[in-house]
Tab-separated table of C-alpha atoms and ligand atoms in Angstrom:
chain	number	residue	atom	x	y	z
A	21	MET	CA	-12.367	-5.951	-5.249
A	22	ALA	CA	-12.283	-3.427	-2.468
A	23	GLY	CA	-10.844	0.033	-3.001
A	24	SER	CA	-7.082	0.401	-2.927
A	25	LYS	CA	-5.641	0.790	0.572
A	26	ASN	CA	-2.662	2.808	-0.540
A	27	ALA	CA	-4.718	5.096	-2.790
A	28	ALA	CA	-7.269	5.655	-0.025
A	29	LEU	CA	-4.627	6.589	2.560
A	30	ALA	CA	-3.018	9.249	0.346
A	31	ILE	CA	-6.386	10.558	-0.818
A	32	MET	CA	-7.681	10.858	2.739
A	33	ALA	CA	-4.555	12.892	3.563
A	34	ALA	CA	-5.380	15.146	0.596
A	35	SER	CA	-8.565	16.205	2.408
A	36	LEU	CA	-6.311	18.450	4.508
A	37	LEU	CA	-5.568	20.610	1.446
A	38	THR	CA	-9.003	22.239	1.372
A	39	PRO	CA	-11.583	23.488	3.871
A	40	GLU	CA	-14.307	22.003	1.646
A	41	PRO	CA	-15.675	18.464	1.986
A	42	LEU	CA	-14.244	15.477	0.138
A	43	HIS	CA	-16.789	12.738	-0.519
A	44	LEU	CA	-15.049	9.413	-1.053
A	45	ARG	CA	-16.537	6.125	-2.227
A	46	ASN	CA	-15.101	2.622	-2.281
A	47	VAL	CA	-12.850	3.348	0.709
A	48	PRO	CA	-11.746	-0.084	1.958
A	49	ARG	CA	-13.140	-0.968	5.391
A	50	ILE	CA	-9.811	-1.801	6.995
A	51	LEU	CA	-7.930	-0.702	10.103
A	52	ASP	CA	-5.516	1.600	8.272
A	53	THR	CA	-8.255	3.733	6.709
A	54	ALA	CA	-10.072	3.862	10.057
A	55	LEU	CA	-6.875	5.113	11.653
A	56	MET	CA	-6.319	7.666	8.888
A	57	ALA	CA	-9.875	8.971	9.480
A	58	GLU	CA	-9.016	9.308	13.182
A	59	ILE	CA	-5.860	11.205	12.309
A	60	VAL	CA	-7.751	13.628	10.058
A	61	GLN	CA	-10.052	14.283	13.020
A	62	ALA	CA	-7.137	14.648	15.408
A	63	VAL	CA	-5.620	17.411	13.264
A	64	GLY	CA	-8.894	19.311	13.243
A	65	GLY	CA	-10.936	17.782	10.439
A	66	ARG	CA	-14.269	16.002	10.541
A	67	SER	CA	-14.945	12.529	9.289
A	68	LYS	CA	-18.246	10.773	8.702
A	69	HIS	CA	-18.659	7.291	7.305
A	70	ASP	CA	-21.635	5.121	6.473
A	71	GLY	CA	-19.960	1.768	7.107
A	72	GLU	CA	-20.329	0.950	3.391
A	73	GLY	CA	-17.110	2.500	2.166
A	74	ARG	CA	-18.400	6.040	1.802
A	75	ILE	CA	-16.539	8.634	3.836
A	76	THR	CA	-16.830	12.401	3.946
A	77	LEU	CA	-13.818	14.275	5.245
A	78	GLN	CA	-13.763	17.993	5.866
A	79	ALA	CA	-10.832	19.905	7.252
A	80	THR	CA	-12.273	23.360	7.861
A	81	GLN	CA	-9.403	24.081	10.239
A	82	VAL	CA	-6.139	22.227	10.519
A	83	THR	CA	-3.545	22.075	13.274
A	84	ASP	CA	0.077	21.292	12.484
A	85	ARG	CA	0.704	18.214	14.611
A	86	VAL	CA	-0.249	14.582	14.165
A	87	PRO	CA	-0.596	13.018	17.654
A	88	ALA	CA	2.439	10.872	18.403
A	89	GLN	CA	0.712	7.601	19.184
A	90	MET	CA	-1.275	7.794	15.941
A	91	ALA	CA	1.733	8.512	13.732
A	92	GLN	CA	3.620	5.643	15.317
A	93	ARG	CA	0.835	3.220	14.565
A	94	MET	CA	0.881	3.762	10.838
A	95	ARG	CA	3.810	4.250	8.541
A	96	ALA	CA	1.562	5.885	5.924
A	97	SER	CA	1.097	8.872	8.267
A	98	ILE	CA	4.229	10.293	6.591
A	99	VAL	CA	2.022	11.389	3.651
A	100	LEU	CA	0.416	13.936	5.982
A	101	LEU	CA	3.575	16.001	6.233
A	102	GLY	CA	3.183	17.561	2.765
A	103	PRO	CA	-0.474	18.590	3.142
A	104	LEU	CA	0.060	19.925	6.699
A	105	LEU	CA	3.118	21.944	5.728
A	106	ALA	CA	1.468	23.372	2.627
A	107	ARG	CA	-1.815	24.212	4.348
A	108	THR	CA	-0.585	25.571	7.711
A	109	GLY	CA	3.066	26.473	7.064
A	110	GLU	CA	4.161	23.832	9.551
A	111	GLY	CA	3.978	20.070	9.788
A	112	ARG	CA	5.032	18.043	12.809
A	113	LEU	CA	5.116	14.300	12.827
A	114	THR	CA	6.462	11.759	15.236
A	115	ARG	CA	8.606	9.417	13.200
A	116	PRO	CA	6.153	7.010	11.662
A	117	GLY	CA	5.939	3.382	12.629
A	118	GLY	CA	4.487	0.585	10.550
A	119	ASP	CA	5.789	-2.702	9.286
A	120	GLN	CA	9.225	-3.992	10.187
A	121	ILE	CA	10.150	-4.600	6.565
A	122	GLY	CA	13.127	-2.304	6.211
A	123	ALA	CA	14.736	0.944	7.299
A	124	ARG	CA	11.989	2.918	5.528
A	125	ARG	CA	13.922	6.140	5.270
A	126	VAL	CA	12.227	9.440	4.384
A	127	GLU	CA	15.161	11.695	3.431
A	128	GLN	CA	13.810	12.047	-0.122
A	129	HIS	CA	10.585	13.548	1.225
A	130	LEU	CA	12.546	15.999	3.362
A	131	ARG	CA	14.967	16.992	0.595
A	132	GLY	CA	11.963	17.767	-1.573
A	133	PHE	CA	10.403	20.014	1.078
A	134	ARG	CA	13.726	21.810	1.549
A	135	ALA	CA	13.937	22.394	-2.214
A	136	MET	CA	10.494	24.012	-1.942
A	137	GLY	CA	11.822	26.458	0.659
A	138	ALA	CA	10.904	24.713	3.905
A	139	GLN	CA	13.179	24.389	6.926
A	140	VAL	CA	13.182	20.826	8.098
A	141	GLU	CA	14.393	19.785	11.519
A	142	GLU	CA	14.792	16.206	12.570
A	143	THR	CA	15.053	15.062	16.152
A	144	GLU	CA	15.344	11.502	17.322
A	145	HIS	CA	11.569	11.205	17.575
A	146	GLU	CA	10.110	13.972	15.465
A	147	ILE	CA	10.205	15.620	12.052
A	148	ILE	CA	9.309	19.307	11.942
A	149	ALA	CA	8.935	21.138	8.627
A	150	ARG	CA	8.231	24.885	8.498
A	151	SER	CA	7.891	27.449	5.758
A	152	GLN	CA	7.981	31.244	5.915
A	153	GLY	CA	4.916	32.047	3.848
A	154	ARG	CA	4.011	29.758	0.993
A	155	LEU	CA	6.165	26.956	-0.325
A	156	ARG	CA	7.811	27.681	-3.681
A	157	GLY	CA	7.695	25.415	-6.715
A	158	ALA	CA	10.982	23.610	-7.356
A	159	ARG	CA	12.744	21.050	-9.526
A	160	ILE	CA	13.086	17.919	-7.429
A	161	VAL	CA	15.096	14.901	-8.509
A	162	LEU	CA	14.324	11.886	-6.338
A	163	ASP	CA	17.200	9.442	-5.857
A	164	LEU	CA	14.608	6.688	-5.919
A	165	PRO	CA	10.918	6.722	-6.807
A	166	THR	CA	9.462	6.641	-3.293
A	167	VAL	CA	5.685	6.151	-3.282
A	168	THR	CA	4.614	8.144	-0.229
A	169	GLY	CA	7.426	10.642	-0.909
A	170	THR	CA	6.059	11.359	-4.386
A	171	GLU	CA	2.526	11.621	-2.983
A	172	SER	CA	3.481	13.969	-0.156
A	173	LEU	CA	5.503	16.237	-2.447
A	174	VAL	CA	2.801	16.359	-5.132
A	175	MET	CA	0.235	17.358	-2.500
A	176	ALA	CA	2.499	20.071	-1.079
A	177	ALA	CA	3.225	21.341	-4.596
A	178	THR	CA	-0.475	21.871	-5.388
A	179	LEU	CA	-0.567	24.710	-2.828
A	180	ALA	CA	2.978	25.987	-3.502
A	181	GLU	CA	3.675	29.095	-5.543
A	182	GLY	CA	4.590	28.267	-9.143
A	183	ARG	CA	5.696	25.159	-10.971
A	184	THR	CA	7.142	22.019	-9.382
A	185	GLU	CA	8.732	19.232	-11.366
A	186	ILE	CA	9.364	15.862	-9.772
A	187	PHE	CA	11.835	13.681	-11.648
A	188	ASN	CA	12.092	9.952	-10.997
A	189	ALA	CA	8.575	10.046	-9.534
A	190	ALA	CA	6.747	6.887	-8.437
A	191	ARG	CA	4.281	5.553	-11.035
A	192	GLU	CA	2.177	3.198	-8.917
A	193	PRO	CA	-1.582	3.087	-9.596
A	194	HIS	CA	-2.237	4.645	-6.169
A	195	VAL	CA	-0.050	7.636	-7.044
A	196	GLN	CA	-2.064	8.010	-10.251
A	197	ASP	CA	-5.373	7.855	-8.381
A	198	LEU	CA	-4.210	10.559	-5.961
A	199	CYS	CA	-3.263	12.819	-8.897
A	200	ARG	CA	-6.673	12.259	-10.522
A	201	LEU	CA	-8.318	13.298	-7.265
A	202	LEU	CA	-6.131	16.411	-6.936
A	203	ASN	CA	-7.067	17.499	-10.464
A	204	LYS	CA	-10.749	17.078	-9.601
A	205	MET	CA	-10.107	19.321	-6.599
A	206	GLY	CA	-8.895	22.014	-9.007
A	207	ALA	CA	-5.155	21.321	-8.997
A	208	ASP	CA	-3.097	21.114	-12.191
A	209	VAL	CA	-1.031	17.943	-11.963
A	210	ARG	CA	0.399	16.478	-15.174
A	211	GLY	CA	2.333	13.349	-15.980
A	212	ALA	CA	0.966	11.012	-13.289
A	213	GLY	CA	1.837	7.440	-14.234
A	214	THR	CA	5.146	8.586	-15.744
A	215	ASP	CA	8.380	9.272	-13.914
A	216	GLN	CA	8.091	13.040	-14.381
A	217	ILE	CA	5.216	14.804	-12.672
A	218	VAL	CA	4.667	18.533	-13.160
A	219	ILE	CA	2.449	20.513	-10.825
A	220	TYR	CA	1.307	24.072	-11.467
A	221	GLY	CA	0.626	25.185	-7.911
A	222	GLY	CA	-1.008	28.004	-6.052
A	223	ARG	CA	-4.636	27.263	-6.947
A	224	ARG	CA	-7.332	27.208	-4.321
A	225	LEU	CA	-8.465	23.610	-4.024
A	226	ARG	CA	-12.111	22.699	-3.569
A	227	GLY	CA	-14.068	19.711	-2.336
A	228	THR	CA	-15.130	16.967	-4.738
A	229	ASP	CA	-16.439	13.390	-5.067
A	230	HIS	CA	-14.116	10.531	-5.837
A	231	GLN	CA	-14.321	6.778	-6.162
A	232	ILE	CA	-11.142	5.013	-5.031
A	233	VAL	CA	-9.652	2.653	-7.641
A	234	PRO	CA	-9.946	-1.101	-7.004
A	235	ASP	CA	-6.982	-2.599	-5.189
A	236	TYR	CA	-4.646	-4.378	-7.624
A	237	LEU	CA	-2.690	-5.762	-4.671
A	238	GLU	CA	-5.797	-7.342	-3.170
A	239	ALA	CA	-6.700	-8.760	-6.600
A	240	GLY	CA	-3.153	-10.085	-7.023
A	241	THR	CA	-3.324	-11.713	-3.606
A	242	TYR	CA	-6.510	-13.638	-4.476
A	243	ALA	CA	-5.131	-14.574	-7.904
A	244	ILE	CA	-2.012	-16.038	-6.292
A	245	ALA	CA	-4.096	-17.793	-3.630
A	246	ALA	CA	-6.231	-19.425	-6.346
A	247	ALA	CA	-3.087	-20.513	-8.187
A	248	ALA	CA	-1.520	-21.966	-5.031
A	249	ALA	CA	-4.544	-23.738	-3.575
A	250	GLY	CA	-5.999	-24.739	-6.956
A	251	GLY	CA	-9.473	-24.095	-8.280
A	252	ASP	CA	-11.322	-21.749	-10.572
A	253	VAL	CA	-11.792	-18.213	-9.281
A	254	THR	CA	-13.231	-15.173	-11.024
A	255	ILE	CA	-12.219	-11.792	-9.633
A	256	GLU	CA	-14.653	-8.999	-10.414
A	257	GLU	CA	-13.718	-5.327	-10.609
A	258	CYS	CA	-10.157	-6.431	-11.176
A	259	PRO	CA	-7.754	-3.731	-12.413
A	260	ASN	CA	-6.023	-6.109	-14.847
A	261	GLU	CA	-4.028	-3.317	-16.492
A	262	ASP	CA	-2.236	-2.586	-13.200
A	263	LEU	CA	-1.368	-6.235	-12.638
A	264	GLN	CA	0.241	-7.131	-15.963
A	265	GLN	CA	3.694	-7.987	-14.649
A	266	ALA	CA	2.324	-10.286	-11.957
A	267	LEU	CA	-0.108	-11.920	-14.400
A	268	LEU	CA	2.634	-12.650	-16.942
A	269	LYS	CA	4.610	-14.284	-14.163
A	270	LEU	CA	1.633	-16.438	-13.141
A	271	GLU	CA	1.221	-17.575	-16.755
A	272	GLU	CA	4.882	-18.544	-16.878
A	273	VAL	CA	4.350	-20.551	-13.706
A	274	GLY	CA	1.552	-22.463	-15.451
A	275	VAL	CA	-1.604	-20.777	-14.181
A	276	GLN	CA	-4.436	-20.301	-16.691
A	277	LEU	CA	-5.715	-16.751	-16.850
A	278	GLU	CA	-8.540	-15.122	-18.771
A	279	GLN	CA	-8.686	-11.346	-18.717
A	280	ARG	CA	-11.895	-9.692	-19.806
A	281	ASN	CA	-12.622	-6.014	-19.253
A	282	ARG	CA	-12.766	-5.761	-15.502
A	283	THR	CA	-12.749	-9.455	-14.645
A	284	LEU	CA	-9.950	-11.932	-14.193
A	285	ARG	CA	-10.505	-15.698	-14.176
A	286	VAL	CA	-7.735	-17.708	-12.535
A	287	ARG	CA	-7.661	-21.468	-13.013
A	288	ARG	CA	-5.355	-24.189	-11.938
A	289	ASP	CA	-6.442	-27.666	-12.793
A	290	PRO	CA	-5.875	-30.186	-10.028
A	291	GLY	CA	-2.937	-32.305	-10.994
A	292	ARG	CA	-1.357	-29.597	-13.122
A	293	THR	CA	2.234	-29.027	-12.041
A	294	LEU	CA	3.344	-25.471	-11.432
A	295	GLN	CA	6.864	-24.514	-12.512
A	296	ALA	CA	9.264	-22.562	-10.314
A	297	VAL	CA	10.052	-19.207	-11.962
A	298	ASP	CA	12.546	-16.605	-10.700
A	299	MET	CA	11.104	-13.236	-9.723
A	300	GLY	CA	12.533	-9.894	-8.647
A	301	THR	CA	10.432	-7.062	-7.207
A	302	TRP	CA	10.629	-3.616	-8.735
A	303	VAL	CA	8.780	-0.325	-8.732
A	304	HIS	CA	5.693	-0.074	-10.937
A	305	PRO	CA	5.276	-1.437	-13.561
A	306	GLY	CA	7.605	-4.122	-12.180
A	307	PHE	CA	6.484	-7.009	-9.987
A	308	PRO	CA	5.113	-5.346	-6.812
A	309	THR	CA	6.986	-5.903	-3.568
A	310	ASP	CA	3.538	-6.073	-1.961
A	311	LEU	CA	2.943	-9.412	-3.751
A	312	GLN	CA	6.377	-10.908	-3.084
A	313	ALA	CA	5.419	-12.794	0.070
A	314	GLN	CA	2.331	-14.271	-1.575
A	315	TYR	CA	4.422	-15.330	-4.585
A	316	MET	CA	6.865	-17.039	-2.260
A	317	ALA	CA	4.009	-19.054	-0.735
A	318	LEU	CA	3.021	-20.045	-4.290
A	319	MET	CA	6.552	-21.106	-5.157
A	320	THR	CA	6.570	-23.595	-2.269
A	321	GLN	CA	4.013	-25.478	-4.412
A	322	ALA	CA	5.947	-25.266	-7.699
A	323	GLN	CA	8.275	-27.803	-9.244
A	324	GLY	CA	11.981	-26.932	-9.082
A	325	SER	CA	14.052	-24.145	-7.543
A	326	CYS	CA	13.768	-20.422	-8.078
A	327	VAL	CA	15.301	-17.258	-6.697
A	328	ILE	CA	13.005	-14.536	-5.409
A	329	SER	CA	14.868	-11.235	-5.117
A	330	GLU	CA	13.526	-8.363	-3.031
A	331	TYR	CA	14.993	-5.149	-4.424
A	332	ILE	CA	12.677	-2.595	-2.755
A	333	PHE	CA	12.927	-3.401	0.951
A	334	GLU	CA	15.994	-4.842	2.639
A	335	ASN	CA	14.147	-6.877	5.249
A	336	ARG	CA	11.015	-8.284	3.710
A	337	PHE	CA	11.472	-12.021	4.095
A	338	GLN	CA	10.055	-12.595	7.600
A	339	HIS	CA	7.396	-14.865	6.146
A	340	ALA	CA	10.150	-17.249	4.926
A	341	THR	CA	10.900	-18.388	8.481
A	342	GLU	CA	7.231	-19.071	9.108
A	343	LEU	CA	6.795	-20.850	5.758
A	344	ASN	CA	9.780	-23.055	6.632
A	345	ARG	CA	8.088	-23.918	9.927
A	346	MET	CA	5.220	-25.229	7.814
A	347	GLY	CA	7.590	-27.430	5.821
A	348	ALA	CA	8.789	-25.157	3.016
A	349	SER	CA	12.377	-25.143	1.823
A	350	ILE	CA	13.525	-21.522	1.638
A	351	GLU	CA	17.079	-20.276	2.105
A	352	ILE	CA	17.714	-16.576	2.495
A	353	ASN	CA	20.892	-14.977	1.298
A	354	GLY	CA	20.766	-11.189	1.590
A	355	ARG	CA	18.102	-9.939	-0.782
A	356	ASP	CA	17.644	-13.348	-2.424
A	357	ALA	CA	15.482	-16.250	-1.321
A	358	LEU	CA	16.050	-19.671	-2.862
A	359	VAL	CA	12.774	-21.608	-2.829
A	360	THR	CA	12.723	-25.310	-3.674
A	361	GLY	CA	9.496	-27.167	-4.224
A	362	PRO	CA	7.033	-28.587	-4.343
A	363	ARG	CA	6.668	-29.235	-0.618
A	364	GLN	CA	3.614	-30.596	1.135
A	365	LEU	CA	3.104	-27.953	3.804
A	366	GLN	CA	1.831	-28.949	7.235
A	367	GLY	CA	-0.490	-26.869	9.416
A	368	ALA	CA	1.359	-24.970	12.164
A	369	THR	CA	1.022	-21.995	14.484
A	370	VAL	CA	2.665	-19.069	12.716
A	371	GLY	CA	3.011	-15.341	13.400
A	372	VAL	CA	2.321	-12.437	11.068
A	373	SER	CA	4.831	-9.564	10.929
A	374	ASP	CA	3.177	-7.315	8.324
A	375	ILE	CA	0.131	-7.201	6.065
A	376	ARG	CA	1.602	-9.052	3.115
A	377	SER	CA	3.423	-11.715	5.108
A	378	GLY	CA	0.031	-12.380	6.689
A	379	ALA	CA	-1.494	-12.914	3.254
A	380	ALA	CA	1.322	-15.319	2.382
A	381	LEU	CA	0.686	-17.337	5.527
A	382	VAL	CA	-3.038	-17.579	4.774
A	383	ILE	CA	-2.187	-18.873	1.286
A	384	ALA	CA	0.270	-21.387	2.743
A	385	ALA	CA	-2.310	-22.490	5.324
A	386	LEU	CA	-4.816	-23.121	2.516
A	387	CYS	CA	-2.255	-25.401	0.826
A	388	ALA	CA	-1.235	-27.191	4.035
A	389	HIS	CA	-2.431	-30.484	5.456
A	390	GLY	CA	-4.019	-29.987	8.865
A	391	VAL	CA	-4.970	-26.907	10.820
A	392	SER	CA	-2.936	-23.709	10.942
A	393	ALA	CA	-3.286	-20.936	13.525
A	394	ILE	CA	-2.240	-17.513	12.282
A	395	GLU	CA	-1.312	-15.196	15.133
A	396	GLN	CA	-1.129	-11.377	15.100
A	397	ALA	CA	-3.761	-11.654	12.394
A	398	TRP	CA	-4.793	-8.026	13.007
A	399	HIS	CA	-2.064	-7.105	10.494
A	400	LEU	CA	-4.359	-8.596	7.855
A	401	ASP	CA	-7.204	-6.352	9.006
A	402	ARG	CA	-4.929	-3.376	8.379
A	403	GLY	CA	-4.942	-4.062	4.654
A	404	TYR	CA	-7.585	-6.588	3.567
A	405	GLU	CA	-11.312	-5.928	3.725
A	406	ASP	CA	-13.384	-8.979	4.767
A	407	LEU	CA	-10.518	-11.362	4.081
A	408	VAL	CA	-12.028	-14.237	6.044
A	409	GLU	CA	-15.456	-13.796	4.447
A	410	LYS	CA	-13.997	-13.630	0.930
A	411	PHE	CA	-11.924	-16.790	1.365
A	412	VAL	CA	-14.870	-18.608	2.937
A	413	ALA	CA	-16.992	-17.606	-0.076
A	414	LEU	CA	-14.318	-19.263	-2.254
A	415	GLY	CA	-14.692	-22.479	-0.286
A	416	ALA	CA	-11.824	-22.104	2.193
A	417	ASP	CA	-12.199	-23.428	5.704
A	418	LEU	CA	-11.103	-20.384	7.634
A	419	GLU	CA	-12.436	-18.769	10.778
A	420	ARG	CA	-11.599	-15.783	12.878
A	421	ARG	CA	-11.018	-16.203	16.580
A	422	PRO	CA	-11.528	-13.130	18.799
A	423	ALA	CA	-8.875	-11.068	20.590
A	424	ALA	CA	-6.776	-10.657	17.480
A	425	VAL	CA	-6.374	-6.890	17.822
A	426	PRO	CA	-4.076	-5.489	20.521
A	427	ALA	CA	-5.586	-2.651	22.570
A	428	GLY	CA	-3.714	0.155	20.774
A	429	ARG	CA	-5.099	-0.993	17.438
A	430	ARG	CA	-8.750	-1.138	18.372
A	431	VAL	CA	-10.419	1.227	15.913
A	432	GLU	CA	-13.675	0.700	14.084
A	433	PRO	CA	-13.162	0.004	10.388
A	434	ALA	CA	-14.353	3.037	8.420
B	501	EPU	N1	13.374	4.980	0.679
B	501	EPU	C1	14.540	5.681	0.951
B	501	EPU	N2	14.422	7.020	1.169
B	501	EPU	C2	13.227	7.691	1.129
B	501	EPU	C3	12.067	6.965	0.850
B	501	EPU	C4	12.166	5.593	0.625
B	501	EPU	O1	15.631	5.123	0.994
B	501	EPU	O2	13.212	8.901	1.351
B	501	EPU	C5	13.472	3.517	0.450
B	501	EPU	C6	12.732	2.755	1.541
B	501	EPU	O3	13.535	2.585	2.685
B	501	EPU	C7	12.366	1.482	0.829
B	501	EPU	C8	12.143	1.926	-0.619
B	501	EPU	O4	12.793	3.183	-0.736
B	501	EPU	O5	13.438	0.598	0.888
B	501	EPU	C9	10.712	2.067	-1.047
B	501	EPU	O6	10.049	2.941	-0.157
B	501	EPU	P1	8.764	3.799	-0.538
B	501	EPU	O7	8.950	5.142	0.085
B	501	EPU	O8	8.448	3.731	-1.986
B	501	EPU	O9	7.623	3.011	0.254
B	501	EPU	P2	6.487	3.681	1.111
B	501	EPU	O10	6.014	4.887	0.409
B	501	EPU	O11	6.919	3.773	2.508
B	501	EPU	C10	4.515	2.455	-0.087
B	501	EPU	C11	3.383	1.560	0.306
B	501	EPU	C12	3.931	0.193	0.735
B	501	EPU	C13	4.699	-0.389	-0.454
B	501	EPU	C14	5.800	0.578	-0.907
B	501	EPU	C15	6.529	0.144	-2.156
B	501	EPU	C16	1.730	3.110	1.131
B	501	EPU	C17	0.974	3.641	2.288
B	501	EPU	N3	2.639	2.171	1.411
B	501	EPU	O12	5.370	2.563	1.058
B	501	EPU	O13	2.803	-0.624	1.015
B	501	EPU	O14	5.293	-1.607	-0.081
B	501	EPU	O15	5.214	1.873	-1.182
B	501	EPU	O16	5.648	0.006	-3.216
B	501	EPU	O17	1.498	3.508	0.001
B	501	EPU	C18	1.655	-2.441	1.958
B	501	EPU	O18	0.657	-2.040	1.334
B	501	EPU	O19	1.672	-3.549	2.573
B	501	EPU	C19	2.862	-1.608	1.982
B	501	EPU	C20	3.867	-1.802	2.816
């Protein structure tokens, strides 16, 4: 598996916390990490990559402002606010863009910065956070365990004066990987992977080497694809421990799994009927929202009806419309989707609205009779390294047609 997208994005932002170089390995070669490398450069850092997933980032000097058109192109740019504010005393960010999967509010991030002594101003287009002198450690209770909010606040707290406690913190594997990296840089971050993270701040951070953890969401995507399309697939470098909830669900559905150390074998015998099983997304260690769309594609192939509930984002069912165009039977009612199967899907021309809906449509296309054309496929390049090549290696008949990336997105994968 490639390195984790979401870990890599936060970790690349952490390079802004020190003037010394950060040497990263296993950085996924995807559009989002390429864009994050561009952003680090745009705020004054340097970035060098070898095209093989190794990147060195060095932010000898840092400015306070992320260029507007870059921030708008990637929602994850919000993680830069904490490092910029802590390092320069000011962070300015055009309101981030990204997927159209929900309101994607950031008030928890801003409340946290205010608790640490920053003044935060919000205009229609921009967020400006300033501190007089250093940030101060604080007790921060998050109303909900936001992933990038936790990451941004932890990073800011490493340079703040004194102790910061974050209650109701996010526990996702990418948050844990960021905290491991920060500790290697000389920070003192405790409790990562639990809902209470304590940071003893004010240390000078240094450069270090770090290997990004394998992407459990990529692994989960291929596991679900194998279950839906049938076959016998072994996933190497698979972080099984991070995927337990999703794997239990797949077993309930009737997929055969063998977990060994860092490999996962996924088998579905031809002719074996899959059972529809209800699923609700939740924060880690619950079923990841980032695998919900793929699971929905799988459920179109299962026997019976099930309800898929999306509790994290309020608008993350765009793929349902496209799956229905391929012959699925999915009814949406608020945060619930009722899926009835199995349905023989038919190839169609469908459009991708975000990374994970794209993955779901690829899975559906692999199950469908006939040819499917997946448009706006550049969303997939934002999050999946060599997706076409990996599926082709598994025996899928899939090819990439050119002109998939709109002009504003054209960046070289790092
Ligand atoms: N929320 C608030 N207020 C806040 C922050 C969040 O109401 O201040 C709400 C959001 O509106 C959303 C929910 O809380 O409904 C979860 O948002 P969260 O902040 O946790 O998500 P995020 O940090 O913006 C990260 C991942 C997403 C992933 C979510 C949930 C990165 C770069 N992005 O987003 O990844 O879906 O956590 O796990 O880490 C993807 O990889 O395809 C992707 C979208």
